[in-house]
Structures are given as structure tokens and as C-alpha cells.
């Protein structure tokens, strides 16, 4: 089983602050995705990273894939209330399906 | 919008009853997945289809659970003799395939099941 651990589980910050959340595993993944989920809805794909060391930016969100392809981080600059949500990382290994972590619950206070 | 559609959005049932959920994936996607999510947890894999073939089932999927995708398009997930522990959000997702940059899922809004 490919276990993905996300930390911190819960993070509350003021609008305008920066934050970083992490996704770690002992397994190597061929790719890793980040999703955001809002209450009562399904997860929505934000980004896919494939190459070790890869950095992708999506507006104020910066995603990094570890050199060994075992971990990833998500950094949000100048967080906005609209960034509130559950951020899920999901890894693809050799078993033709994605395994999800438990998520990072982010709350941005206006 | 031709995203993934799930019905019903909410289902309340009594313990012991059978329930069936439907998922309509994005039309050109040949892979369809079912996941289950409980409060405070990430989605847990249940099963997936490549076209009409069910290729993998999780050990989480007891004999009371059955999924079908008869024509390789929509899918149904049936739970027989529901138990309170079945209460969860049941998520369906579709994917264009597998391989770098294709290992991404497009989720529906889910069916929230409450077993009383």
C-alpha cells in the first residue's frame, strides 16, 4: 500500500499570509496530483507533477515535486478566503489507480 | 457542461435496505473509478473499470457491494443490506487513461449516503 501522509492536517491563517503544506511518502510515484475539495463537492484537480524536482505555478499556488518523487509541497502566497478548502495529494504508482492522502484542511480568515 | 454526473446527490436509507447510485462519466473517458470518503479522510479506492471491464476491486468492497458498467458508459454502484458503517460520500471519477499526465481524475459531486 502506498501511504501518503499530509501535514499539517489543519491550518488556519489570516488573509494575506503565506502557507505551505506537505505531502510525504516512502514510496516513489510516477506522478503526483494536487486536488482541492470544498464541502459537499468532489475534489477538483489543480495540478499534476511528473518530473523529480519539478515546480509548477498556478497563480498564487506553487507546487513542487521532490527530487526523489516521494514527496511534494504546496505553497500559497498571500492567501485569500477563496483558498479555503481541503487540499488532497494523490500519487500514481504501478497499480493503475491513485492513492489519496487524508488532506490538508486550510482555512483563510478574512 | 459535460462533467461527471452523479445521482442522487443525497440518499437517506434505513439499515438493511438496498441502495443504488448512478454515475455518468465524461463521454470520451474510458476509465471510471468509485471512491468512498468519510469525514476527515481522503477518498478511498473501491473499484475501477476500463470500458466495461471491472479490473480491480478493493478489499474494502465487501460482498454487499457490486458495481457495473454494462456498456462502458454509465456505471452503477449497489449496496445491499446497508449498515450504518456504509454512511459516507461515494465519489465517482473518470479518467482519459493511464500514463504520465493522464493519471488524473475528474470527480463528480458525489452521493452522500446516510444509513439510519
Short mmCIF file of N, CA and C in Angstrom, two decimals, chain A residues 1 30-31 33 35 37 40-43 45 48 50-51 54 56 86 88 92-93 95-103, chain B residues 9 31 33 35 37 40-45 48 56 59 89 91 98-110:
data_model
loop_
_atom_site.label_atom_id
_atom_site.label_comp_id
_atom_site.label_asym_id
_atom_site.label_seq_id
_atom_site.Cartn_x
_atom_site.Cartn_y
_atom_site.Cartn_z
N UNK A 1 0.84 -1.20 0.00
CA UNK A 1 0.00 0.00 0.00
C UNK A 1 0.88 1.25 0.00
N UNK A 30 5.05 7.76 -10.00
CA UNK A 30 5.30 8.19 -11.38
C UNK A 30 4.77 9.60 -11.60
N UNK A 31 3.76 9.96 -10.85
CA UNK A 31 3.25 11.33 -10.90
C UNK A 31 2.50 11.59 -9.61
N UNK A 33 -0.61 14.30 -8.01
CA UNK A 33 -1.59 15.35 -8.27
C UNK A 33 -1.98 16.03 -6.97
N UNK A 35 -5.34 18.16 -5.50
CA UNK A 35 -6.75 18.48 -5.71
C UNK A 35 -7.19 19.41 -4.59
N UNK A 37 -10.83 20.36 -2.52
CA UNK A 37 -12.20 19.91 -2.32
C UNK A 37 -12.92 20.87 -1.38
N UNK A 40 -19.14 19.11 0.53
CA UNK A 40 -20.27 18.64 -0.26
C UNK A 40 -19.99 18.50 -1.74
N UNK A 41 -18.74 18.65 -2.13
CA UNK A 41 -18.38 18.55 -3.54
C UNK A 41 -17.25 17.54 -3.72
N UNK A 42 -17.06 17.11 -4.98
CA UNK A 42 -15.93 16.24 -5.26
C UNK A 42 -14.65 17.03 -5.41
N UNK A 43 -13.50 16.37 -5.29
CA UNK A 43 -12.22 17.05 -5.48
C UNK A 43 -12.07 17.56 -6.90
N UNK A 45 -9.15 18.82 -9.67
CA UNK A 45 -7.73 18.76 -9.96
C UNK A 45 -7.13 20.16 -10.11
N UNK A 48 -0.77 18.48 -11.94
CA UNK A 48 -0.07 17.20 -11.98
C UNK A 48 1.42 17.48 -12.12
N UNK A 50 5.20 15.50 -12.62
CA UNK A 50 5.70 14.23 -13.13
C UNK A 50 7.20 14.07 -12.91
N UNK A 51 7.95 15.13 -13.12
CA UNK A 51 9.42 15.04 -13.09
C UNK A 51 9.94 15.40 -11.71
N UNK A 54 10.38 19.03 -10.18
CA UNK A 54 9.52 19.92 -10.96
C UNK A 54 8.80 20.92 -10.07
N UNK A 56 5.68 23.81 -10.37
CA UNK A 56 4.61 24.37 -11.20
C UNK A 56 3.91 25.46 -10.43
N UNK A 86 -10.12 21.78 1.39
CA UNK A 86 -9.32 20.59 1.73
C UNK A 86 -8.41 20.31 0.54
N UNK A 88 -5.90 17.91 -1.23
CA UNK A 88 -5.59 16.49 -1.26
C UNK A 88 -4.45 16.22 -2.23
N UNK A 92 0.31 8.35 -8.10
CA UNK A 92 0.12 7.25 -9.04
C UNK A 92 1.36 6.39 -9.02
N UNK A 93 1.15 5.09 -8.72
CA UNK A 93 2.27 4.16 -8.72
C UNK A 93 2.14 3.20 -9.87
N UNK A 95 0.00 0.63 -9.96
CA UNK A 95 -1.21 -0.17 -9.83
C UNK A 95 -2.42 0.46 -10.50
N UNK A 96 -2.16 1.36 -11.45
CA UNK A 96 -3.24 1.89 -12.29
C UNK A 96 -4.34 2.60 -11.52
N UNK A 97 -4.02 3.15 -10.38
CA UNK A 97 -5.02 3.96 -9.69
C UNK A 97 -4.30 4.95 -8.78
N UNK A 98 -5.05 5.98 -8.37
CA UNK A 98 -4.50 6.99 -7.48
C UNK A 98 -4.79 6.65 -6.04
N UNK A 99 -3.80 6.88 -5.18
CA UNK A 99 -3.98 6.76 -3.74
C UNK A 99 -3.93 8.16 -3.15
N UNK A 100 -4.89 8.47 -2.30
CA UNK A 100 -5.01 9.81 -1.74
C UNK A 100 -4.51 9.87 -0.31
N UNK A 101 -3.98 11.04 0.06
CA UNK A 101 -3.72 11.32 1.46
C UNK A 101 -5.01 11.77 2.13
N UNK A 102 -4.92 12.07 3.45
CA UNK A 102 -6.12 12.48 4.19
C UNK A 102 -6.44 13.95 3.98
N UNK A 103 -5.48 14.71 3.44
CA UNK A 103 -5.75 16.08 3.13
C UNK A 103 -5.20 17.09 4.13
N UNK B 9 -27.80 13.07 -5.30
CA UNK B 9 -26.80 13.80 -4.53
C UNK B 9 -26.82 13.35 -3.07
N UNK B 31 -11.88 5.23 -18.51
CA UNK B 31 -11.72 4.71 -17.16
C UNK B 31 -12.73 5.36 -16.22
N UNK B 33 -13.90 5.28 -11.99
CA UNK B 33 -13.50 4.88 -10.65
C UNK B 33 -14.62 5.19 -9.66
N UNK B 35 -14.84 5.82 -5.48
CA UNK B 35 -14.13 6.04 -4.24
C UNK B 35 -15.16 6.29 -3.15
N UNK B 37 -15.51 8.29 0.69
CA UNK B 37 -14.85 9.26 1.56
C UNK B 37 -15.69 9.50 2.81
N UNK B 40 -13.14 13.73 7.40
CA UNK B 40 -11.77 13.83 7.88
C UNK B 40 -10.79 12.90 7.18
N UNK B 41 -11.27 12.21 6.16
CA UNK B 41 -10.41 11.28 5.43
C UNK B 41 -10.34 11.67 3.96
N UNK B 42 -9.29 11.19 3.29
CA UNK B 42 -9.24 11.34 1.85
C UNK B 42 -10.06 10.25 1.19
N UNK B 43 -10.30 10.38 -0.09
CA UNK B 43 -11.05 9.33 -0.81
C UNK B 43 -10.31 7.99 -0.75
N UNK B 44 -11.08 6.92 -0.53
CA UNK B 44 -10.52 5.56 -0.51
C UNK B 44 -11.01 4.82 -1.74
N UNK B 45 -10.08 4.21 -2.44
CA UNK B 45 -10.40 3.50 -3.67
C UNK B 45 -11.32 2.31 -3.41
N UNK B 48 -12.44 0.06 -10.09
CA UNK B 48 -12.39 0.82 -11.32
C UNK B 48 -12.66 -0.05 -12.53
N UNK B 56 -10.29 -3.98 -11.12
CA UNK B 56 -9.76 -4.11 -9.77
C UNK B 56 -10.83 -3.74 -8.76
N UNK B 59 -10.21 -4.43 -1.22
CA UNK B 59 -10.70 -5.31 -0.15
C UNK B 59 -11.76 -4.61 0.70
N UNK B 89 -19.57 9.58 1.76
CA UNK B 89 -19.74 10.20 0.44
C UNK B 89 -19.16 9.21 -0.57
N UNK B 91 -17.94 8.76 -4.22
CA UNK B 91 -17.46 9.60 -5.32
C UNK B 91 -17.17 8.76 -6.55
N UNK B 98 -4.29 6.14 -18.72
CA UNK B 98 -3.22 5.99 -17.75
C UNK B 98 -1.90 6.29 -18.43
N UNK B 99 -0.97 6.80 -17.70
CA UNK B 99 0.31 7.20 -18.25
C UNK B 99 0.62 8.62 -17.80
N UNK B 100 1.86 9.06 -17.92
CA UNK B 100 2.21 10.40 -17.44
C UNK B 100 1.25 11.47 -17.92
N UNK B 101 0.80 12.28 -16.99
CA UNK B 101 -0.14 13.38 -17.22
C UNK B 101 -1.57 12.88 -17.47
N UNK B 102 -1.79 11.60 -17.62
CA UNK B 102 -3.15 11.09 -17.76
C UNK B 102 -3.69 10.53 -16.46
N UNK B 103 -2.83 10.39 -15.45
CA UNK B 103 -3.26 9.80 -14.20
C UNK B 103 -3.96 10.85 -13.36
N UNK B 104 -5.01 11.40 -13.89
CA UNK B 104 -5.73 12.45 -13.19
C UNK B 104 -7.21 12.15 -13.31
N UNK B 105 -7.90 12.45 -12.25
CA UNK B 105 -9.30 12.08 -12.15
C UNK B 105 -10.19 13.31 -12.18
N UNK B 106 -11.32 13.16 -12.84
CA UNK B 106 -12.35 14.19 -12.86
C UNK B 106 -13.52 13.64 -12.06
N UNK B 107 -13.77 14.28 -10.94
CA UNK B 107 -14.75 13.77 -9.99
C UNK B 107 -16.13 14.37 -10.21
N UNK B 108 -17.14 13.58 -9.88
CA UNK B 108 -18.48 14.11 -9.74
C UNK B 108 -18.64 14.75 -8.37
N UNK B 109 -19.85 15.25 -8.10
CA UNK B 109 -20.11 15.91 -6.82
C UNK B 109 -20.39 14.91 -5.70
N UNK B 110 -20.51 13.63 -6.06
CA UNK B 110 -20.68 12.60 -5.04
C UNK B 110 -22.13 12.36 -4.66
#
